[in-house]
Amino acid sequence: DSVNDITTEAGELHNMILQANRLAGQIHQLAKHGPMRKKPGIDDKTGQLIDPIKEKSSNPDYDPLGYRIGKPPEKQVRQVLTRTADELKAVVDKKEADRKIALSRKKIEEAIKNIRGAVMIAYPMNLPEHDVIRSILEEKNDIRDAQPKEAVDPNSCVVWFARKKLDRKEKLSKYCGKNEKMFLKIRLQSKNQRMPQREARVDKDAQAKMMAYWHKKQKEEKRMKEEDDDDDYLNSAWANPKAYKNAFNGIRGGVRWK
């Protein structure tokens, strides 16, 4: 395979993961607070600013951020929405990569399809046009506009491997050989970004365990030292019970063996 094809596919998949996480988060908000307002904190009917104190006291499903109207669907439908959102987040979870479970476009599309069905059950007449969920499901929302720092352009992004930028015009075999079972850990970045920083050799979980062990060891050593300090005087020359006898025998400072 060419580096160009792989880089383009990786860029598209990366953007899909970002969009999937964004969609799942919005579905959770939909299940809690209902559809979006046209403008945050503004009543769609009157066009007036909403009093958050009155709204909170009169509506238990009030959105504290003011983005949604505070009228979620019924309980059973909310559960379906939440379940499908959790399934989508599980598909794109980074832990799947740690388990060596491959992620594909098809898996993400299947999970989004389930969400689309759940939204249609909750709102048969569809969500309002200004709701971000509807624009995402209708593929009218570009993740590069919503998250420009995280998203990449699949046609111009670059892949880094072993601290080298892979040339899109070359074959992948030039950089890693022709072993089809080889596992590569790459970094995807925009064209104009610098070389990515080298990752820590120890992951966060292992580092946290090492630090916890070190602090525990320090406490144990401190405790043992405090306990030993009570009897430390016994090691002094004046506390030696045989010091008087040694002085008469001409032995000073004790006997040392070599």
XYZ file of C-alpha atoms in Angstrom:
258
model
C 0.000 0.000 0.000
C 1.081 3.549 -0.632
C 1.669 5.985 2.205
C -0.806 8.361 0.559
C -3.704 5.894 0.742
C -2.943 4.900 4.326
C -2.525 8.498 5.485
C -5.787 9.570 3.854
C -7.655 6.666 5.421
C -6.099 7.337 8.832
C -7.071 11.017 8.597
C -10.660 10.201 7.688
C -10.906 7.646 10.500
C -9.434 10.121 12.989
C -12.072 12.716 12.074
C -14.806 10.072 12.346
C -13.669 9.254 15.877
C -13.833 12.918 16.862
C -17.287 13.273 15.321
C -18.476 10.061 16.975
C -17.413 11.262 20.433
C -19.075 14.616 19.787
C -22.295 12.957 18.637
C -22.367 10.618 21.645
C -21.957 13.562 24.008
C -24.782 15.479 22.333
C -27.056 12.419 22.493
C -26.483 12.238 26.251
C -27.505 15.886 26.502
C -30.571 15.217 24.333
C -31.653 12.410 26.666
C -31.284 14.718 29.685
C -32.553 18.067 28.405
C -34.307 17.570 25.051
C -33.729 19.386 21.719
C -31.545 22.446 21.229
C -32.650 26.051 21.403
C -32.032 28.333 18.442
C -29.867 30.509 20.673
C -28.475 29.500 24.083
C -30.442 30.971 26.977
C -33.102 32.511 24.670
C -36.730 31.342 24.574
C -37.523 30.189 21.016
C -41.160 31.383 21.224
C -40.787 34.794 22.867
C -37.203 35.572 21.905
C -36.559 36.812 25.437
C -33.739 35.929 27.800
C -34.608 33.054 30.142
C -34.323 33.569 33.890
C -32.151 30.612 34.993
C -33.365 30.753 38.607
C -37.048 30.542 37.659
C -36.360 27.934 34.990
C -34.408 25.743 37.413
C -37.097 25.915 40.112
C -39.956 25.102 37.705
C -38.248 22.535 35.460
C -36.260 19.580 36.883
C -34.891 18.835 33.391
C -33.556 22.372 32.936
C -30.283 22.622 31.032
C -27.865 24.608 33.253
C -25.910 25.663 30.149
C -29.057 26.939 28.452
C -28.422 25.161 25.156
C -31.459 22.842 25.311
C -35.143 23.460 26.026
C -35.416 21.176 29.071
C -38.040 18.793 27.663
C -36.494 15.333 27.245
C -38.371 12.313 25.822
C -40.026 9.728 28.051
C -37.935 7.488 30.283
C -37.799 4.379 28.078
C -36.760 6.385 25.039
C -34.121 8.204 27.108
C -32.657 4.839 28.048
C -32.454 3.821 24.380
C -30.716 7.081 23.484
C -28.236 6.711 26.326
C -27.513 3.072 25.466
C -26.810 3.766 21.793
C -24.584 6.724 22.730
C -22.600 4.525 25.135
C -22.239 1.866 22.423
C -20.819 4.447 20.020
C -18.320 5.690 22.625
C -17.280 2.080 23.314
C -16.585 1.468 19.616
C -14.142 4.401 19.379
C -12.670 3.993 22.868
C -8.844 4.050 22.983
C -8.910 0.950 25.171
C -9.987 -1.052 22.117
C -6.599 -0.297 20.549
C -4.847 -1.496 23.717
C -6.742 -4.774 23.343
C -5.531 -4.996 19.712
C -9.132 -4.734 18.436
C -9.135 -3.122 15.000
C -11.367 -0.115 14.369
C -13.056 0.248 11.009
C -15.283 2.747 9.280
C -18.020 0.103 9.166
C -18.117 -0.267 12.974
C -18.539 3.475 13.477
C -21.205 3.721 10.771
C -23.168 0.848 12.333
C -23.149 2.529 15.756
C -24.216 5.864 14.225
C -26.989 4.069 12.356
C -28.322 2.776 15.685
C -28.280 6.310 17.076
C -30.147 7.575 14.022
C -32.850 4.966 14.661
C -33.087 5.900 18.348
C -33.465 9.594 17.471
C -36.261 8.773 15.000
C -38.062 6.808 17.733
C -37.742 9.720 20.140
C -38.649 12.388 17.570
C -40.597 10.919 14.621
C -40.973 14.410 13.106
C -37.186 14.840 13.382
C -35.202 17.300 15.471
C -35.213 21.023 14.586
C -32.823 22.050 11.832
C -30.651 24.068 14.221
C -29.973 21.044 16.454
C -26.373 19.924 16.030
C -27.401 16.251 16.286
C -29.537 16.552 13.169
C -26.759 18.265 11.219
C -24.279 15.563 12.247
C -26.638 12.712 11.295
C -27.367 14.390 7.961
C -23.595 14.827 7.455
C -23.922 18.601 7.174
C -21.593 19.310 10.085
C -17.852 19.314 9.366
C -15.797 18.304 12.384
C -12.933 20.479 11.102
C -15.071 23.556 11.743
C -16.205 22.377 15.188
C -12.791 21.127 16.391
C -10.133 22.743 14.170
C -7.257 21.999 16.555
C -7.967 18.272 16.820
C -9.302 17.484 13.337
C -7.080 17.099 10.276
C -7.408 17.421 6.519
C -7.229 13.829 5.205
C -5.786 14.995 1.889
C -2.853 16.911 3.363
C -2.177 15.450 6.832
C 1.059 13.553 7.478
C 2.021 10.417 9.356
C 5.069 10.157 11.627
C 6.733 6.835 12.391
C 9.999 6.262 14.277
C 10.521 10.045 14.408
C 10.342 10.239 10.613
C 7.717 11.910 8.455
C 6.437 9.453 5.881
C 6.452 10.761 2.339
C 3.021 10.369 0.731
C 4.632 9.531 -2.626
C 6.448 6.477 -1.262
C 5.368 2.938 -0.505
C 4.911 1.971 3.147
C 7.356 -0.925 2.690
C 10.181 1.611 2.329
C 9.872 2.511 6.029
C 8.867 -0.770 7.689
C 9.644 -3.596 5.290
C 7.225 -6.099 3.760
C 6.120 -7.996 6.876
C 2.308 -7.953 6.659
C 1.876 -8.846 10.340
C 3.921 -5.907 11.607
C 2.233 -3.581 14.126
C 3.024 0.111 13.648
C 2.380 2.864 16.151
C 2.077 6.113 14.216
C 1.301 9.754 14.943
C -1.081 11.706 12.725
C -0.617 15.459 12.392
C -1.514 18.377 10.175
C 0.902 19.253 7.391
C 2.361 22.369 9.019
C 2.835 20.940 12.515
C 6.266 20.133 13.882
C 7.584 16.711 14.709
C 5.517 15.256 17.596
C 7.093 14.836 20.997
C 8.374 11.429 21.924
C 5.928 9.534 24.106
C 6.902 8.564 27.632
C 8.393 5.083 27.881
C 6.167 4.372 30.854
C 2.415 4.878 30.495
C 0.394 6.936 32.977
C -0.997 3.929 34.873
C 2.435 2.371 35.371
C 3.904 5.738 36.352
C 1.147 6.280 38.928
C 1.797 2.824 40.432
C 5.546 3.506 40.579
C 4.993 6.841 42.325
C 2.571 5.265 44.810
C 5.112 2.515 45.584
C 7.902 5.095 46.009
C 5.831 7.214 48.425
C 4.887 4.091 50.400
C 8.548 3.079 50.587
C 9.531 6.547 51.779
C 6.916 6.461 54.548
C 8.073 3.012 55.709
C 11.712 4.119 55.835
C 10.761 7.260 57.760
C 8.721 5.228 60.256
C 11.528 2.701 60.770
C 14.035 5.497 61.277
C 11.837 7.127 63.917
C 11.483 3.800 65.724
C 15.253 3.210 65.596
C 16.007 6.685 66.988
C 14.637 5.650 70.398
C 17.367 2.999 70.788
C 20.089 4.752 68.823
C 21.962 5.739 71.997
C 22.853 2.056 72.539
C 25.329 2.347 69.666
C 27.250 5.119 71.431
C 30.627 4.418 73.088
C 29.481 5.642 76.517
C 26.600 3.151 76.505
C 28.887 0.148 75.986
C 28.612 -2.031 79.157
C 32.151 -3.391 78.545
C 33.761 0.028 78.147
C 35.160 0.054 81.753
C 36.710 -3.396 81.372
C 38.183 -2.562 77.955
C 39.809 0.571 79.371
C 41.727 -1.495 81.975
C 42.785 -3.992 79.310
C 44.098 -1.209 77.069
C 41.422 -1.683 74.484
C 40.083 1.602 73.223
C 37.457 2.029 70.539
C 36.650 -1.659 70.506
C 38.208 -4.496 68.549
C 38.127 -4.299 64.784
C 38.676 -7.307 62.574
C 40.055 -7.117 59.049
